[in-house]
Coordinates of C-alpha atoms in Angstrom, one line a residue:
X216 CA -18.1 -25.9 -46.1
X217 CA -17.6 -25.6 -42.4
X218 CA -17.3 -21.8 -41.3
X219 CA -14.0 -20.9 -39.8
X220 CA -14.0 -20.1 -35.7
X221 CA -13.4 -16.6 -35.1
X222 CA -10.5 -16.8 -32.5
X223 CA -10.1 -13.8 -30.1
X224 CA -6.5 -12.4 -30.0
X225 CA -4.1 -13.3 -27.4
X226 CA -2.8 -10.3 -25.9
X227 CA 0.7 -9.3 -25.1
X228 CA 1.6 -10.5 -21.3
X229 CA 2.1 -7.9 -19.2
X230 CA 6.0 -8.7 -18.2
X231 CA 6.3 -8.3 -21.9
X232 CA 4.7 -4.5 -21.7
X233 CA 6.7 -3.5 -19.0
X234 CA 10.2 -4.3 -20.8
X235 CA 8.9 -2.5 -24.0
X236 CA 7.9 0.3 -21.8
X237 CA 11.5 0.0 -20.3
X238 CA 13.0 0.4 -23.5
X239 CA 10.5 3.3 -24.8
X240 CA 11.1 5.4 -21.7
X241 CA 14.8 4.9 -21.7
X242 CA 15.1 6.0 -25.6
X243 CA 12.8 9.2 -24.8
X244 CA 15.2 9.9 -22.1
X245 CA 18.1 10.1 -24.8
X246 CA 16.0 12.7 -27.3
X247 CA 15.3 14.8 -24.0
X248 CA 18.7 14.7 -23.0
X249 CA 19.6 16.0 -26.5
X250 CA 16.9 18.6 -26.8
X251 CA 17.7 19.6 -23.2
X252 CA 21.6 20.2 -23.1
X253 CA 21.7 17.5 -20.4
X254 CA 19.4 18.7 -18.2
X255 CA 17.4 15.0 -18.8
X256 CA 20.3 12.7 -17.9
X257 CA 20.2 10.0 -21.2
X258 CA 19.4 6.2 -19.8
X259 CA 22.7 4.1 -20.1
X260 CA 23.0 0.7 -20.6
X261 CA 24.2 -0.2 -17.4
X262 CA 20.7 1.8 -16.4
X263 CA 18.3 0.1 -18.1
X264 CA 19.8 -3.6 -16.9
X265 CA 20.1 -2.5 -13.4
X266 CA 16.7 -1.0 -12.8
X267 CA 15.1 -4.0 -12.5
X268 CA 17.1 -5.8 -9.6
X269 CA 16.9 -2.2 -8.6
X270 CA 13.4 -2.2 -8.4
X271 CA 13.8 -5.4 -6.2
X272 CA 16.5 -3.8 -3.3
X273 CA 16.1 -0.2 -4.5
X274 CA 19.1 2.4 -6.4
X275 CA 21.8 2.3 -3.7
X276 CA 22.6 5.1 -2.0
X277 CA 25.5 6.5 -3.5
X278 CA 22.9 7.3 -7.2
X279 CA 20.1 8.3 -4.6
X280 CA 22.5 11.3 -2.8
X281 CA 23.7 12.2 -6.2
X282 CA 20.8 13.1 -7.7
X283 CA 19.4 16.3 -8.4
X284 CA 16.2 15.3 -6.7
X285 CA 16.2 12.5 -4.3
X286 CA 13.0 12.5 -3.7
X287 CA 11.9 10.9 -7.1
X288 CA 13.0 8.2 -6.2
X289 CA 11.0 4.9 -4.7
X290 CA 12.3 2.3 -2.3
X291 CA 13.1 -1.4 -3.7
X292 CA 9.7 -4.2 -4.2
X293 CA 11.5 -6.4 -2.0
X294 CA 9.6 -6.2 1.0
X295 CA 6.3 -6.3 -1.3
X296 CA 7.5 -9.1 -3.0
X297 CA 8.2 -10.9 0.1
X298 CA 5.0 -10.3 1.1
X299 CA 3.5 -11.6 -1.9
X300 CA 5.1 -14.6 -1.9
X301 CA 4.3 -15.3 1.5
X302 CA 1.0 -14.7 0.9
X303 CA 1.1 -17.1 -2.0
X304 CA 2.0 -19.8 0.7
X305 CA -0.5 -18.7 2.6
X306 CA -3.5 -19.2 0.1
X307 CA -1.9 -22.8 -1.2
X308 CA -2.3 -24.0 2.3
X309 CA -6.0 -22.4 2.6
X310 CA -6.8 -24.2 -1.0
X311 CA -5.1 -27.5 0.3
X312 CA -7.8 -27.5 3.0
X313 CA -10.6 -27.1 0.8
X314 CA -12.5 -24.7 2.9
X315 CA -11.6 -21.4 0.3
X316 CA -13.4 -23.6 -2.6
X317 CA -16.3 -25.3 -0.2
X318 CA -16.4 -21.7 1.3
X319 CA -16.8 -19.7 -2.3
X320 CA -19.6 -22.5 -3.1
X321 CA -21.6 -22.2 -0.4
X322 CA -21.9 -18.4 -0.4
X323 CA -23.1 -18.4 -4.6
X324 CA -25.3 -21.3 -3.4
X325 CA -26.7 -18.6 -0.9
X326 CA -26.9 -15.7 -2.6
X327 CA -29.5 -18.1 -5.5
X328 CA -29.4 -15.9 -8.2
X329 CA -28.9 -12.4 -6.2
X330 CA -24.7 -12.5 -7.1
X331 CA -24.7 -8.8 -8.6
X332 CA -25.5 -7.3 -4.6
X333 CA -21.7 -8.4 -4.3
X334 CA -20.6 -6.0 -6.5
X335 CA -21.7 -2.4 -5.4
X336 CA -21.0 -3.7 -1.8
X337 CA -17.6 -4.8 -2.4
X338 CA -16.9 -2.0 -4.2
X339 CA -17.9 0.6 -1.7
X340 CA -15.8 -1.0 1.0
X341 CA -13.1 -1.4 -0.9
X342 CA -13.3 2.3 -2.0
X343 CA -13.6 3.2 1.8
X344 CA -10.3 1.9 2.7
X345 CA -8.8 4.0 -0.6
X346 CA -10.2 7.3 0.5
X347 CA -9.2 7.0 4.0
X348 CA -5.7 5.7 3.9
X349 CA -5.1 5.0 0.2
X350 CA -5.5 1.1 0.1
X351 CA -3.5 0.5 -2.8
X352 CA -0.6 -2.3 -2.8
X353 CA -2.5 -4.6 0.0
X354 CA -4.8 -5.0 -2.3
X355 CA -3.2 -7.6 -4.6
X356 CA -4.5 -10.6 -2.2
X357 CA -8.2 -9.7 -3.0
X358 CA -7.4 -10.3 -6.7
X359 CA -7.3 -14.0 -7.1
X360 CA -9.7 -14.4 -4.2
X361 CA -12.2 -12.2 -6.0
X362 CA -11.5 -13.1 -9.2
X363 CA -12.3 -16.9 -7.9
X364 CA -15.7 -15.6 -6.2
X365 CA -16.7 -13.9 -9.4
X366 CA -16.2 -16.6 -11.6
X367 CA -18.1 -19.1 -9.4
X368 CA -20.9 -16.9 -9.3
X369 CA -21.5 -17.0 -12.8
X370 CA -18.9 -13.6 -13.9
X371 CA -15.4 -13.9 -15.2
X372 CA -12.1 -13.0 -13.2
X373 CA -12.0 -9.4 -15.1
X374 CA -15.3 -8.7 -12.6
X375 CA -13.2 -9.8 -9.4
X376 CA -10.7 -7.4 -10.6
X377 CA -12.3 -4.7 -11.4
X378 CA -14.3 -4.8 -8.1
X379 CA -10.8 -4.6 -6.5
X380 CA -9.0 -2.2 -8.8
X381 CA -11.5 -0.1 -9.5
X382 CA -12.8 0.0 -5.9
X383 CA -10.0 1.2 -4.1
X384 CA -8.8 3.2 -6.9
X385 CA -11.8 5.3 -7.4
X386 CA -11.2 5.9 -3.4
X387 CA -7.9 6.7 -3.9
X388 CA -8.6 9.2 -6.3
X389 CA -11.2 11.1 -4.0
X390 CA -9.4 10.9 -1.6
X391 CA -10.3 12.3 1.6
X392 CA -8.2 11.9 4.4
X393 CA -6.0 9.7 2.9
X394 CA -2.4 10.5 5.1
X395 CA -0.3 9.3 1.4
X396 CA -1.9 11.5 -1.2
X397 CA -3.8 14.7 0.4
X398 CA -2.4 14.1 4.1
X399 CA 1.4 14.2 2.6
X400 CA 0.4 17.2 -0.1
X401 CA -0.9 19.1 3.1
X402 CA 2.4 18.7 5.0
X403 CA 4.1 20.1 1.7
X404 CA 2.2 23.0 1.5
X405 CA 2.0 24.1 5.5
X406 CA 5.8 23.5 5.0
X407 CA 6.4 26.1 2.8
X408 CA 4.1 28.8 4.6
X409 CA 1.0 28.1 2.9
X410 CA -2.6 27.4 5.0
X411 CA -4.9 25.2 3.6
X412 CA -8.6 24.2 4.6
X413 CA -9.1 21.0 5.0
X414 CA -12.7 21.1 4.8
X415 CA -12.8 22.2 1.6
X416 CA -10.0 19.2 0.5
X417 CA -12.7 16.3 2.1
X418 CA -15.7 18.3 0.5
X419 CA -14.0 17.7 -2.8
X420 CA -12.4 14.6 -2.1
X421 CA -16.2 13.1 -1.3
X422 CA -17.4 14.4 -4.2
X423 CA -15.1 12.8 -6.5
X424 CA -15.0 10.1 -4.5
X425 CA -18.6 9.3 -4.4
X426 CA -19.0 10.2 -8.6
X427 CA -16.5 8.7 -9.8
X428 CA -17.0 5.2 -7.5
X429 CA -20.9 5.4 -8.1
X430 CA -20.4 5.3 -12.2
X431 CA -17.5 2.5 -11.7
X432 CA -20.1 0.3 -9.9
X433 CA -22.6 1.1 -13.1
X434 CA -20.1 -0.1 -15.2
X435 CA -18.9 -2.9 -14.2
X436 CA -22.5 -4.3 -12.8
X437 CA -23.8 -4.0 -16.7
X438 CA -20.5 -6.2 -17.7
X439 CA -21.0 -8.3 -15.4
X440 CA -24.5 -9.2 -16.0
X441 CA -23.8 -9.3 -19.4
X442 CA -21.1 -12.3 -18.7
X443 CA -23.7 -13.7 -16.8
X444 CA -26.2 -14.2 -19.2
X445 CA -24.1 -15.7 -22.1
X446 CA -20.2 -16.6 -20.9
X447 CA -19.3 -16.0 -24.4
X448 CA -19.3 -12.2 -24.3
X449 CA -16.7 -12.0 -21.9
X450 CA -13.9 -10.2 -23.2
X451 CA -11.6 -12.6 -21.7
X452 CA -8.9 -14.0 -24.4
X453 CA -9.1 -17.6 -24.9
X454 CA -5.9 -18.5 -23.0
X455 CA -7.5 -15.9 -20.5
X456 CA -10.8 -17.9 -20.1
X457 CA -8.4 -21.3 -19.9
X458 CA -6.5 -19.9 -17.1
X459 CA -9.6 -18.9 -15.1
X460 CA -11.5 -22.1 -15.3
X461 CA -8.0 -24.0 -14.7
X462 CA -8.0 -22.0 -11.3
X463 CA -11.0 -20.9 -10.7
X464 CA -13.6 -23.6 -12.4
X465 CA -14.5 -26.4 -9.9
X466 CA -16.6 -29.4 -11.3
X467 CA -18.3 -29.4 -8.0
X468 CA -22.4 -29.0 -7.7
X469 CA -23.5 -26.5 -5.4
X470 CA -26.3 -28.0 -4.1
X471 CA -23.8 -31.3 -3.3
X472 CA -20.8 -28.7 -1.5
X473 CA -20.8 -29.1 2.3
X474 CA -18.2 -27.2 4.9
X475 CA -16.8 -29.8 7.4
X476 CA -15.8 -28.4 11.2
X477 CA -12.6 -27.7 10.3
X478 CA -13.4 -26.2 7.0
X479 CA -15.3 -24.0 8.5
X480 CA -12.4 -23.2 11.5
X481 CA -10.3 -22.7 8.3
X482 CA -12.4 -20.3 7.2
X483 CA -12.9 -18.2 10.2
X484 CA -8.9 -18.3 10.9
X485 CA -9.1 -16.6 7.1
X486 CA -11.5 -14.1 7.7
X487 CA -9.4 -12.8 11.4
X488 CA -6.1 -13.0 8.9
X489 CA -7.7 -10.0 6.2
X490 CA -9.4 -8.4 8.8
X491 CA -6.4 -7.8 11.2
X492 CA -4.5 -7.4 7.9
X493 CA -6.6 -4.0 6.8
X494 CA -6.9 -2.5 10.4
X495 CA -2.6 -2.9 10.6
X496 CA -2.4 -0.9 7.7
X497 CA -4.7 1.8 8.7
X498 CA -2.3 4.5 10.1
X499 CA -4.5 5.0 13.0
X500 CA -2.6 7.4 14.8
X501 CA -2.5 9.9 12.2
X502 CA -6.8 10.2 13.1
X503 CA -6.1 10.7 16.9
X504 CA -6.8 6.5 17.7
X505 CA -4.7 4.8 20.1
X506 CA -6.8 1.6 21.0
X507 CA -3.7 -0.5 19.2
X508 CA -1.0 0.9 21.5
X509 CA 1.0 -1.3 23.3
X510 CA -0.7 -5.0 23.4
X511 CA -1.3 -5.0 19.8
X512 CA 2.9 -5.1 19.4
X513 CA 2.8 -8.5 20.8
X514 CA 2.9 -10.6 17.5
X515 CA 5.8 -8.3 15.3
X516 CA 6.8 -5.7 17.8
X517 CA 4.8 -2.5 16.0
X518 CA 1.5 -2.3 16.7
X519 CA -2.1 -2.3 14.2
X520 CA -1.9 0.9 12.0
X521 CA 2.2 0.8 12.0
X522 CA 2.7 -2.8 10.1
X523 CA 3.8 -2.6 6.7
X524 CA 4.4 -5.6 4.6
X525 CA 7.3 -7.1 6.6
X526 CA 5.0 -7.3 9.8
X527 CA 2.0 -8.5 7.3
X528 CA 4.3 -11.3 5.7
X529 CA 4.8 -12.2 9.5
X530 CA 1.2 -12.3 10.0
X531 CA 0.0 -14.2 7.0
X532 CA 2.7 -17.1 7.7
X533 CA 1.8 -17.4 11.5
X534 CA -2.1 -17.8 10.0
X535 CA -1.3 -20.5 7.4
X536 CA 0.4 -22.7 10.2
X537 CA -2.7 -22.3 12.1
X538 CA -5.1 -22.7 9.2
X539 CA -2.8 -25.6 8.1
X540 CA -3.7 -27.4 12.0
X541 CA -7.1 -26.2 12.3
X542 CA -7.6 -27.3 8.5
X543 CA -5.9 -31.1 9.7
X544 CA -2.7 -31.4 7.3
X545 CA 0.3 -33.1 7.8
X546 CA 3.3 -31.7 8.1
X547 CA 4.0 -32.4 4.4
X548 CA 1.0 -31.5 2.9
X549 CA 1.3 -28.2 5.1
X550 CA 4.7 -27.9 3.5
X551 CA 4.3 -28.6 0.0
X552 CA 1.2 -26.7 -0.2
X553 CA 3.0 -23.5 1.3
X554 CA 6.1 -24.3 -1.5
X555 CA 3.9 -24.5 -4.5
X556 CA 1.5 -21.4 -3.3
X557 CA 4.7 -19.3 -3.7
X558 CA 5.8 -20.6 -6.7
X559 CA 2.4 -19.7 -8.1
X560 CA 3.2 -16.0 -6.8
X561 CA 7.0 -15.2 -8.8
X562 CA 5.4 -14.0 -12.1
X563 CA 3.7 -12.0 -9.6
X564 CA 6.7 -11.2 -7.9
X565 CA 8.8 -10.1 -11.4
X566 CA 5.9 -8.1 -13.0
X567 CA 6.0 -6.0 -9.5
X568 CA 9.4 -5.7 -9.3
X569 CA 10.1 -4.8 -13.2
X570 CA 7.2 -2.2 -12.7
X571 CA 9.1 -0.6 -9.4
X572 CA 12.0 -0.4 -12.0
X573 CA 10.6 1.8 -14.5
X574 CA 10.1 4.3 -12.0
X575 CA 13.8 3.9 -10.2
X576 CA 15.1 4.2 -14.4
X577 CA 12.8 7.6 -14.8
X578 CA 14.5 8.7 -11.4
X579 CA 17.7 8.0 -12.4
X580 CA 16.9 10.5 -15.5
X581 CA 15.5 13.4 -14.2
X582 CA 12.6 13.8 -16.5
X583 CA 9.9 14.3 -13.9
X584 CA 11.8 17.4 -12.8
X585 CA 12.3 18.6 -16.2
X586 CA 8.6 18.0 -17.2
X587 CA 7.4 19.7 -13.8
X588 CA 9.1 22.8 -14.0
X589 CA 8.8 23.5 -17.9
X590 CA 4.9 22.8 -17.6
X591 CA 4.4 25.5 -14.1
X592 CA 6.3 28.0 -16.2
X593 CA 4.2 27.4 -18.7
X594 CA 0.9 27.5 -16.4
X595 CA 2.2 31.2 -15.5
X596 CA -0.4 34.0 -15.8
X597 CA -3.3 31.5 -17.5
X598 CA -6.9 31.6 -16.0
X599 CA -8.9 29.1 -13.2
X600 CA -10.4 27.8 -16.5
X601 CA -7.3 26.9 -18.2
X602 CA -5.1 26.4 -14.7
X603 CA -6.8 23.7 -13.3
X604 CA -7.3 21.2 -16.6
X605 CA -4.0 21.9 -17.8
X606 CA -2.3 20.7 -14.1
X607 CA -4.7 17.7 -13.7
X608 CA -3.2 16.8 -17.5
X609 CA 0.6 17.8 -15.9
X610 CA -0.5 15.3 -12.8
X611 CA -1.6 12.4 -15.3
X612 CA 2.5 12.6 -17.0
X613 CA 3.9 13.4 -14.0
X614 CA 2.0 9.8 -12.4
X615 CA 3.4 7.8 -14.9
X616 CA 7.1 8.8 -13.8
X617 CA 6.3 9.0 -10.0
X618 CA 2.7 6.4 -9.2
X619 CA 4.0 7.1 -5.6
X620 CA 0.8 9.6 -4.0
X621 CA 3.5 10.5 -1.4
X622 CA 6.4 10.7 -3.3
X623 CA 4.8 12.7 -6.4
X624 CA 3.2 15.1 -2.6
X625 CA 6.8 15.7 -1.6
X626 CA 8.1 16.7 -5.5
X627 CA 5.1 18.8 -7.0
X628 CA 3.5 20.2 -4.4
X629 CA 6.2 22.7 -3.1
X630 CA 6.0 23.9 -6.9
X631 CA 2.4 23.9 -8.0
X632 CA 1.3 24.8 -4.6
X633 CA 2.7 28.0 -4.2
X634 CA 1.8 28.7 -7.8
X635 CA -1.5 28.3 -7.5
X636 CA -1.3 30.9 -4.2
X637 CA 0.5 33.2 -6.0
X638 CA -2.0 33.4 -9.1
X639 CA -4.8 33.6 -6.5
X640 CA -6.3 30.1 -6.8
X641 CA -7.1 28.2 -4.7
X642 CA -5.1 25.7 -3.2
X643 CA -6.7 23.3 -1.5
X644 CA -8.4 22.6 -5.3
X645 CA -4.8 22.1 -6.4
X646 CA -4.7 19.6 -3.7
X647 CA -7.3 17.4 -5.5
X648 CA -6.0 18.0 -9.0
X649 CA -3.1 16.1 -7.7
X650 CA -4.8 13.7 -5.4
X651 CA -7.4 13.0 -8.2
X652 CA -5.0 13.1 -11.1
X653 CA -2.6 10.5 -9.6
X654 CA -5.4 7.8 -8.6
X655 CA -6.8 8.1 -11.8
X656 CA -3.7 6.9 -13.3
X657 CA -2.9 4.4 -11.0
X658 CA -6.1 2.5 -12.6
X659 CA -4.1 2.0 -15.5
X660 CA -0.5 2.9 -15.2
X661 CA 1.6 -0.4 -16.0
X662 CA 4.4 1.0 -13.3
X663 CA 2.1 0.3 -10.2
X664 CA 3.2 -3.0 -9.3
X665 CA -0.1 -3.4 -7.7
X666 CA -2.2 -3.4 -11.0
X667 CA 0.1 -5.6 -12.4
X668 CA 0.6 -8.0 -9.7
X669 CA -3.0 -8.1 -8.7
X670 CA -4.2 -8.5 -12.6
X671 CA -1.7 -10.9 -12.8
X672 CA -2.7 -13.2 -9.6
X673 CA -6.4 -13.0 -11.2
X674 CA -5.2 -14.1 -14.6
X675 CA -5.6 -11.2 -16.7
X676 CA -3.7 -9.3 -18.7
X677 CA -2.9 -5.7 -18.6
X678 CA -3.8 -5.6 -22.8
X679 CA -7.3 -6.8 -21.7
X680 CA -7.6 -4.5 -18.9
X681 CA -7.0 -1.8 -20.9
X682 CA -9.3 -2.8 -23.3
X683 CA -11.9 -3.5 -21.0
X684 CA -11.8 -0.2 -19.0
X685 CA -10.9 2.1 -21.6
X686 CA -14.4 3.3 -21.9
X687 CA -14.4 4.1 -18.5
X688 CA -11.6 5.8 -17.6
X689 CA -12.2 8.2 -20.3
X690 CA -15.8 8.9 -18.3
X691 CA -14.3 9.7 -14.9
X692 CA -11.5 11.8 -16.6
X693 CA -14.1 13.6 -17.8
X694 CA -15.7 13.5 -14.4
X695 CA -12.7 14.8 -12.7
X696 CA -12.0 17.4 -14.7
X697 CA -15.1 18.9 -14.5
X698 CA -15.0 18.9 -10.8
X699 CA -11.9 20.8 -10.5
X700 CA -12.4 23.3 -13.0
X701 CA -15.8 24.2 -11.3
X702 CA -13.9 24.1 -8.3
X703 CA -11.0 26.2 -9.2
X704 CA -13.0 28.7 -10.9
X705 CA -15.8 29.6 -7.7
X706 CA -13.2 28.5 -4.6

């Protein structure tokens, strides 16, 4: 009797999370409301099926001004979403070239066996750029182009996106001088008379930086080579694995793939476009550098460190006209290449925007206020040892709401900041608990349009991801906790 194939279960698609989320967060907000007296404002209707095209232009101002804290609130995805899908355009008429798949060939063929080095130097730059200026959303164009690396070198696509995610994010999270998360919580705290050493913040922020990165690239090295030993233990779904070798998978031998001239002008016009795209997001000026003044404003009128994702959706569609000459298409190749690369982005483009709508909905409620000042009441008169745990576990709620580094900065810090003076601890550990708290979530939280849009470009889904670095979070909370209770208790 033939035995019976165990199939792996499919999981639940990640648009399909975020609208159960929607729903779950929006009934919670009606049994706080009740237990609250209407101090947690109960989601309406209208509320739940406006927040996503919300999360697409952003709450109009009127609900913004009227709210008891403004400040929860995030901007609109539309701008991100552009971005994206100009991006998308942007890699369809790289692909069309065939330079990005001759390109990805070559360098496996190269590396003969050596892949794995990829990994812990991939990782480390990416986790550069999060602990300096909190590389987070840019990110999402590394996915698929990883996740297409990984899987020709012999990985899967959850590799490539876990070299992204948790590369920046383990930055992020020790962050350093990272202007969004301790650079904005600083600013909070000088703003309401407090001083704070910021000597001691990058001391802790490199040390939590450095641990927490260091075990990530552990982790995912020993899955990776794993997967490349026996494809079969990848915990990659079966419409998962279908997707990647349907995008990724080329039939192509290495030792037959050879970059033509323009191929390899492609590829160097795609090299400038990234690198150009990382040093305009750097906000150079807050660390004293003003090489970029000036001539570098030439292209979208704000120059390299002030671009945000309208001046990078610029950029990216200037560079795929020129790849789309250098690379020798026609005019409709150029075009219909650029059309179907972003139609391959809108699931991209509704997972980020649903996500940005979660957050606009909890807004709308006033929960994270609720939950904020409740738990610092609460926190009154307890010791360093119990202090410092307890916020990092407030910060980990509180991320849910608000993801934003900058916008959770501007909301918590006037509270926790001062409360952690006044019980005589020290602040610029408090700093960290937040810093570290809110990148810690943002490796998992399924309202950072980033993780969802980046897992979603890389064919993965969020079920899977969770699954897959379940163990590991649970390590570096561990690993972050530790640090700021030592911290909190000698500083």
């Amino acid at each position: 009797m033939a035995e019976k194939t165990k199939k792996k279960k499919e999981p639940i698609s990640s648009f399909s999370i975020l609208l159960i989320l929607l729903v779950v967060l929006a009934v919670i907000s009606w049994i706080a409301a009740a237990a609250t007296g209407g101090t947690v404002t109960a989601a309406s209707l209208s509320n739940i099926l406006t927040s996503p095209i919300y999360g697409f232009t952003g709450a109009p101002t009127d609900i913004v001004e009227g709210a008891a804290n403004p400040d929860t609130f995030p901007g609109g995805a539309l701008e991100v979403c552009f971005f994206v899908m100009i991006l998308g355009g942007f890699l369809g008429v790289m692909t069309k070239t065939g330079a990005l798949d001759n390109g990805i060939a070559v360098l496996v063929k190269k590396l003969k066996g050596n892949e794995l080095v990829l990994i812990p130097i991939l990782m480390i730059l990416f986790s550069i750029g999060g602990t300096t200026y909190g590389m987070c959303e840019e990110t999402v164009p590394f996915y698929v182009l990883l996740a297409a690396t990984m899987y020709a070198a012999g990985f899967d696509a959850m590799v490539g996106s876990a070299v992204v995610l948790l590369g920046a994010g383990c930055g992020v999270l020790g962050s350093t001088v990272n202007p969004f998360a301790v650079g904005a919580a600083v600013s909070s705290l000088v703003d309401a008379g407090i001083q704070v050493n910021q000597g001691i913040i990058i001391a802790l922020g490199a040390i939590l930086w450095i641990s927490t990165t260091a075990v990530s690239i552990i982790y995912v090295m020993k899955y990776a080579a794993k997967v490349k030993k026996d494809r079969g233990s990848t915990i990659l779904s079966l419409q998962e694995q279908e997707a990647e070798k349907e995008n990724f998978g080329k039939d192509n031998a290495l030792e037959d793939v050879k970059l033509t001239g323009r191929q390899k002008g492609a590829l160097i016009v795609f090299a400038i476009a990234f690198v150009v795209m990382v040093i305009s997001f750097i906000p150079w000026e807050d660390f004293g550098v003003e090489i970029f003044l000036g001539w570098s404003a030439v292209i979208t009128g704000l120059p390299l460190g002030e671009w945000y994702f309208v001046e990078a959706a610029c950029w990216f569609f200037i560079l795929a006209l020129i790849i789309a000459v250098v690379g020798g298409l026609t005019e409709a190749e150029t075009v219909k290449a650029f059309i179907d690369g972003t139609a391959d982005m809108m699931s991209v483009v509704m997972i980020i925007a649903l996500a940005r709508g979660i957050s606009i909905l909890m807004a709308e409620t006033g929960m994270s206020d609720w939950i904020l000042l409740n738990a610092s009441n609460a926190l009154q008169g307890v010791s360093a040892f119990i202090f410092a745990p307890a916020s990092w576990l407030l910060y980990v709620v509180l991320s849910f709401l608000i993801p934003s580094s900058s916008g959770m900065a501007t909301v918590s810090m006037p509270i926790m900041g001062p409360l952690a003076a006044n019980l005589g601890f020290s602040v610029e550990t408090m700093v960290m608990i937040f810093s570290s708290a809110n990148g810690f979530v943002n490796l998992f939280t399924p309202t950072c349009g980033a993780i969802m849009g980046g897992l979603a470009v890389a064919h993965v889904q969020y079920g899977t991801w969770l699954k897959w670095v379940g163990k590991l979070l649970a390590i570096l909370a561990v690993i972050c906790l530790v640090i700021v209770t030592v911290a909190m208790c000698i500083l």
